[in-house]
XYZ file of C-alpha atoms in Angstrom:
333
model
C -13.972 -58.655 39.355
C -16.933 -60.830 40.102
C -18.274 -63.311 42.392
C -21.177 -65.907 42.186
C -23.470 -65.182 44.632
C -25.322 -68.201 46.610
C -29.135 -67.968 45.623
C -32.188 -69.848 47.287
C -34.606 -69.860 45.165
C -38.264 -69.907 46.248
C -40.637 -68.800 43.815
C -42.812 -71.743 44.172
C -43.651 -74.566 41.529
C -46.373 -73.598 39.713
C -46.270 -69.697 39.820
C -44.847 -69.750 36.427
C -45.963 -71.841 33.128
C -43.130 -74.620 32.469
C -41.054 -72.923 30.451
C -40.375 -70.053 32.161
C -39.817 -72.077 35.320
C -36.941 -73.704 33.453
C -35.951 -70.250 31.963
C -35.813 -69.198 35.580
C -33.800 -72.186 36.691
C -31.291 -72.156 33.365
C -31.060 -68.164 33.830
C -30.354 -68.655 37.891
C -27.487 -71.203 37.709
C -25.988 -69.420 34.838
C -25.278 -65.943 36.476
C -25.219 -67.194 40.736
C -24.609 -70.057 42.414
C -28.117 -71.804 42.918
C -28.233 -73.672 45.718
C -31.617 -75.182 45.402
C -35.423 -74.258 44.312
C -37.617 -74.867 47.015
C -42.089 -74.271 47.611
C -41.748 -73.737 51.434
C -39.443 -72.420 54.147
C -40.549 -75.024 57.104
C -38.447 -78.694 56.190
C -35.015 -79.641 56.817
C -33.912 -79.292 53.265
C -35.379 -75.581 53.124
C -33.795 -74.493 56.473
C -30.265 -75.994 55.167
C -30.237 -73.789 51.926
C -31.737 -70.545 53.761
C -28.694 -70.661 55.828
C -26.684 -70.617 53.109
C -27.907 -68.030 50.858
C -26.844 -64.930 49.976
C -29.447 -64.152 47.484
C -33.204 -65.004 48.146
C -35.542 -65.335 44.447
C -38.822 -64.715 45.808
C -42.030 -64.586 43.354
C -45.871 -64.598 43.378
C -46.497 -68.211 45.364
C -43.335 -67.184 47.770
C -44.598 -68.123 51.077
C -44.197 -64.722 53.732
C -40.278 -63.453 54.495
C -41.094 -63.135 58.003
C -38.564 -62.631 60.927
C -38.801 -66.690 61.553
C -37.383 -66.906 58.038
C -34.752 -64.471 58.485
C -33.375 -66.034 61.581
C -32.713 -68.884 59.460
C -30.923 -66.954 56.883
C -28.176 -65.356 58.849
C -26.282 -64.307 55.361
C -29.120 -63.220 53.445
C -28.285 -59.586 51.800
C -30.392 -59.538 48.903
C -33.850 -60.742 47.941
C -34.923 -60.599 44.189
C -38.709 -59.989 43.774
C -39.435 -61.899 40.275
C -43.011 -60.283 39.952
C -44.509 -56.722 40.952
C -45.998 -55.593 44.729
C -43.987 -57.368 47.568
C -46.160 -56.002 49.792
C -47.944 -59.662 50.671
C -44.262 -61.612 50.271
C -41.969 -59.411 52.507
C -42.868 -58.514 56.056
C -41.431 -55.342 57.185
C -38.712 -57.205 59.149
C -36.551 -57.201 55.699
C -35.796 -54.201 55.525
C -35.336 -53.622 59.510
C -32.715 -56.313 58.989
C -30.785 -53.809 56.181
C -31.875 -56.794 53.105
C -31.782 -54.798 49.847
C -34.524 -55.467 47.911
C -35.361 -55.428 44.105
C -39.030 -55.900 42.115
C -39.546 -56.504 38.747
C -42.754 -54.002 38.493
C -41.080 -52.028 36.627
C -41.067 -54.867 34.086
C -44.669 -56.452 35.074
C -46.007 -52.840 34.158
C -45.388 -53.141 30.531
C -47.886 -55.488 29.911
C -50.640 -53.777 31.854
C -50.032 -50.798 29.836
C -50.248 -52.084 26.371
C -53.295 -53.998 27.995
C -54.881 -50.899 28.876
C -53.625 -49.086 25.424
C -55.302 -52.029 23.413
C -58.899 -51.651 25.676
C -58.786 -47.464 25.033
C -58.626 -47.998 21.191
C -61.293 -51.085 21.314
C -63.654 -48.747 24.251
C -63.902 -45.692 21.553
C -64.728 -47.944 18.843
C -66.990 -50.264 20.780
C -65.174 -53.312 19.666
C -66.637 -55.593 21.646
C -70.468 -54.577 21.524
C -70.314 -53.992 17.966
C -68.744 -57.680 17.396
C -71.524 -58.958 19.645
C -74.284 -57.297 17.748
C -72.066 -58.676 14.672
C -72.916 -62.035 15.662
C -76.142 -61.908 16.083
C -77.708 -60.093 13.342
C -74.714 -61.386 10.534
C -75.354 -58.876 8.495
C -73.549 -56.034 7.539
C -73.819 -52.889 9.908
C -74.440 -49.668 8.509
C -71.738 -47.395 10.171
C -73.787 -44.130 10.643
C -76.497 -46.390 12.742
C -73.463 -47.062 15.226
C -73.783 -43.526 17.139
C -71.021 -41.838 18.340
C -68.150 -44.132 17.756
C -64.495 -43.773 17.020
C -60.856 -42.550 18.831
C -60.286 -39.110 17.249
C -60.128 -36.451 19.964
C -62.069 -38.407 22.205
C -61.005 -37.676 25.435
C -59.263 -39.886 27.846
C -59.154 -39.809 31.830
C -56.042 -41.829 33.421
C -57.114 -41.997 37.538
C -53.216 -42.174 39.290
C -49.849 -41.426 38.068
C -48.237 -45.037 38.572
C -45.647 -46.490 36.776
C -48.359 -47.915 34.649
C -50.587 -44.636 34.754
C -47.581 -43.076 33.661
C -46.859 -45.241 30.754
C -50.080 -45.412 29.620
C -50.066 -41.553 29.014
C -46.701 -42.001 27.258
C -48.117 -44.809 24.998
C -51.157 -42.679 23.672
C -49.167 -40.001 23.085
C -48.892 -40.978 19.269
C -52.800 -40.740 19.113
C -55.676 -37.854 18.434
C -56.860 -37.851 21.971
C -56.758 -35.478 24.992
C -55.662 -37.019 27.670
C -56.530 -35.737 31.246
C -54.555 -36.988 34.533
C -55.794 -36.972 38.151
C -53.284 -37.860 40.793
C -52.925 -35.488 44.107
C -49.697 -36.189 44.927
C -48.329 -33.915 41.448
C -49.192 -30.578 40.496
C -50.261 -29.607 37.450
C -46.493 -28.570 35.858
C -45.578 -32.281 36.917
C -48.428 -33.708 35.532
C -48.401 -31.520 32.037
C -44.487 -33.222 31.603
C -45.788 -36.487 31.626
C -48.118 -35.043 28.753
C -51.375 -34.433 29.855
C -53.624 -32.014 31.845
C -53.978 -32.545 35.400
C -58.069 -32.150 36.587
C -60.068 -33.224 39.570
C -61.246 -36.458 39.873
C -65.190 -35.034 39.725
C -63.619 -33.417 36.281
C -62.359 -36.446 35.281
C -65.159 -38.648 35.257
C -67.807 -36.363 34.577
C -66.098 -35.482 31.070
C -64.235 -38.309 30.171
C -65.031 -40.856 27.248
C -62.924 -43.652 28.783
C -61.999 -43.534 32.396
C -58.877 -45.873 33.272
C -58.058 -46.513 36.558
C -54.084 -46.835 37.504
C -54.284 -45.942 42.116
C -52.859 -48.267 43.777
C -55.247 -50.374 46.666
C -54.945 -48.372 49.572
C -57.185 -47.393 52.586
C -57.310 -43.931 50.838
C -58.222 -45.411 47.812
C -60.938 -47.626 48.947
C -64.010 -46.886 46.796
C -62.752 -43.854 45.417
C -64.512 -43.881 42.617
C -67.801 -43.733 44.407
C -71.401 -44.310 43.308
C -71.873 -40.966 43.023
C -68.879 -40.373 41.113
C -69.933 -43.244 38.442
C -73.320 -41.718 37.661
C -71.330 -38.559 36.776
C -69.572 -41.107 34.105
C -71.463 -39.571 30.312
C -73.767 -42.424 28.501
C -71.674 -44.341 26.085
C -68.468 -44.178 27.886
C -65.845 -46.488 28.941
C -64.519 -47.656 32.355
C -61.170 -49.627 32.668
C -60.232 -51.101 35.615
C -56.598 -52.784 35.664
C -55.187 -52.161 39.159
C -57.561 -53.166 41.978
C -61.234 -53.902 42.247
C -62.004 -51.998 45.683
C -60.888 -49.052 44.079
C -64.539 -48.662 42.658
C -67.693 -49.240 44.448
C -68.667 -52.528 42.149
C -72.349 -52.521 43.272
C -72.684 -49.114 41.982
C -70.736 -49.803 38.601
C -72.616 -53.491 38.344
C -75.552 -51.158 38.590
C -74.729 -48.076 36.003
C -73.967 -51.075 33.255
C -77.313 -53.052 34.114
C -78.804 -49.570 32.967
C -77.173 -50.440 30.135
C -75.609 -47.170 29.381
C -71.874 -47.560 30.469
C -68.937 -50.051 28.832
C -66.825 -51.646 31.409
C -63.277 -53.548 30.680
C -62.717 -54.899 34.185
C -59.290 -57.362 34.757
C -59.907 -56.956 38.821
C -62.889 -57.537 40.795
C -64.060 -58.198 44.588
C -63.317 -61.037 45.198
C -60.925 -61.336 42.298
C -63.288 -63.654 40.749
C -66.888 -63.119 40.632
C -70.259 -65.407 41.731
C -70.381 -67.557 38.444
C -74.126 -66.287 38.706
C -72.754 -62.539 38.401
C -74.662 -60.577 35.627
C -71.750 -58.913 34.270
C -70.317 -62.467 33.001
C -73.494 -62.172 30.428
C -73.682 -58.759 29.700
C -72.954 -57.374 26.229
C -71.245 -54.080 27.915
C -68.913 -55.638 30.102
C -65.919 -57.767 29.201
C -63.935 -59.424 32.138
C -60.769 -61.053 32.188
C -59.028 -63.546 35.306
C -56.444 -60.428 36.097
C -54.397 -61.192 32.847
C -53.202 -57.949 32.117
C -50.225 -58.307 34.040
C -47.122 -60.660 32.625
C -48.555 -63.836 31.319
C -46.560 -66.133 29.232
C -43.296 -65.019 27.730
C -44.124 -61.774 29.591
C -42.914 -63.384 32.575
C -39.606 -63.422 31.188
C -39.127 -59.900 30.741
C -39.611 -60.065 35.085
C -37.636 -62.829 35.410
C -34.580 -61.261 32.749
C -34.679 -58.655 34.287
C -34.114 -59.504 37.885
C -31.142 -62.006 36.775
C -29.432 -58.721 35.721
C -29.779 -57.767 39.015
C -27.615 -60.734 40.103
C -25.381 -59.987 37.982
C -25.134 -56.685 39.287
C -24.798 -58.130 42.820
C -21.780 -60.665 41.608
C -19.780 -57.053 39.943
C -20.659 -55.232 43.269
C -22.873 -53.028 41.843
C -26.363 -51.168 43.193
C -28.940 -52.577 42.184
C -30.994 -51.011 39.136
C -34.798 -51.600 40.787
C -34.722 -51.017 44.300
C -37.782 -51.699 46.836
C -37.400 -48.301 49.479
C -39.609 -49.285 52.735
C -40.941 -45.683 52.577
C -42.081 -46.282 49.183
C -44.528 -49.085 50.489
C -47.131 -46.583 51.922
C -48.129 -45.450 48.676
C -47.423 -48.349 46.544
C -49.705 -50.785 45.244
């Protein structure tokens, strides 16, 4: 037996391209009861549908949960994340209050990962410096004047054991690499089932021909990999950064690529967009993207699908399938 749920939602107009707004709307009213769609928690109209809801849709322009909002939402029970970290939506009251809580990282890590497969393949051949050079000379390239180029046993460092770390070893498993893992939370038997070889993080960068980073943005984290880890990084090789700029000490990785001799595929920076005057914008080893490895598109459905199954779990009675522990926050990104 099943019941439609009353849902509020409030993931903000404008956090989504049209049509999966209306996807979210059509996918909402089909499988709950949606009360209304609202951008902020502070008017009349807001304060009248928080009190009714049973089910709050939160996503990416959500304005803060915070205990004010809660008051107003005396039957709130669930809230439905429809994007990854709720760490800046949700205060910790939420969970004090006993609200269950689901994310759709699981989902929003798919993309990242075949991101980051897709910039591993294009690092070891030098896609994007050999187009460039391409362009300029248009003229064929003779392929033994490339150097060292190519993805057969080239090895591979993934820096963090994330949901998308973890995929990302899973994904490459089809491929002639060796793929090395450094997370300190798993020991090497943990780390050689996922399918690769656990090392240090000196190890890892010192050796690897593409480094990709996967930790989540944490005071721990902060600059981990340090200046004087990147000038460990060998000549020719690759750096990916998809999770979060402060993981790396930028100055010191602008300043390893000025040299000229390190490749850098960067979709996060500090700030998350750069001085327009930056020099990596212009320089033929680095290619940045506006944090677009994440769901973008009909990606965002995948998130939004798959937190609408979550209703529907909540309308059969159900647990929910991607639950948001508090103690899980500590370490997540």
């Amino acid at each position: 037996m099943t019941s439609s749920p009353r849902v509020l939602s409030a993931v903000g107009s404008g956090a989504f391209a049209p049509a999966s707004e209306a996807h979210l709307a059509r996918e909402l009213a089909a499988h709950g009861d949606l009360i209304a769609t609202i951008d902020e928690f502070d008017s009349a109209a807001s304060r009248t549908a928080l009190a009714e809801a049973e089910v709050l849709v939160t996503g990416w322009r959500t304005p803060r949960v915070d205990a004010a909002v809660l008051d107003a939402a005396p039957r709130l029970k669930w809230i439905l994340h429809v994007a990854g970290s709720v760490k800046e939506n949700l205060d910790d009251a939420v969970w004090e209050r006993g609200i269950t809580v689901s994310s759709a990282v699981d989902a929003n890590a798919e993309p990242v990962a075949e991101f980051t497969l897709a910039a591993i393949i294009f690092a070891n051949k030098r896609v994007l410096q050999i187009s460039r050079e391409y362009r300029a000379r248009r003229e064929l390239i003779d392929q033994a004047s490339l150097g060292v180029v190519g993805g057969y046993r080239r090895r591979v460092g993934i820096v963090g054991a994330s949901r998308i770390g973890r995929r990302v070893v899973e994904l490459l498993k089809p491929f002639d690499l060796e793929v090395v893992l450094y997370d300190p939370t798993l020991s090497a038997d943990e780390v050689a089932s996922l399918g690769a070889r656990a090392v240090t993080l000196e190890e890892l960068c010192a050796t690897s021909d593409v480094v990709s980073l996967h930790a989540p943005s944490l005071p721990s984290t902060n600059k981990m990999i340090s200046a004087e880890l990147i000038a460990t990084i060998p000549a020719g090789s690759a750096l990916i950064n998809t999770s979060r700029g402060d993981v790396v000490d930028q100055d010191a990785l602008t300043e390893r690529v000025l040299r000229g001799d390190l490749h850098v595929i960067l979709d996060v920076t500090v700030p998350w967009a750069l001085p327009r005057e930056h020099p990596l914008f212009d320089h033929p080893n680095a290619l940045l993207t506006p944090h677009i490895a994440g769901s973008v598109g009909t990606e965002v459905d995948r998130m939004i699908d798959q937190q609408v199954s979550e209703l529907d779990r909540i309308a059969r009675g159900e647990d929910l399938a991607h639950p948001v522990l508090f103690e899980s926050l500590v370490t997540a990104a």
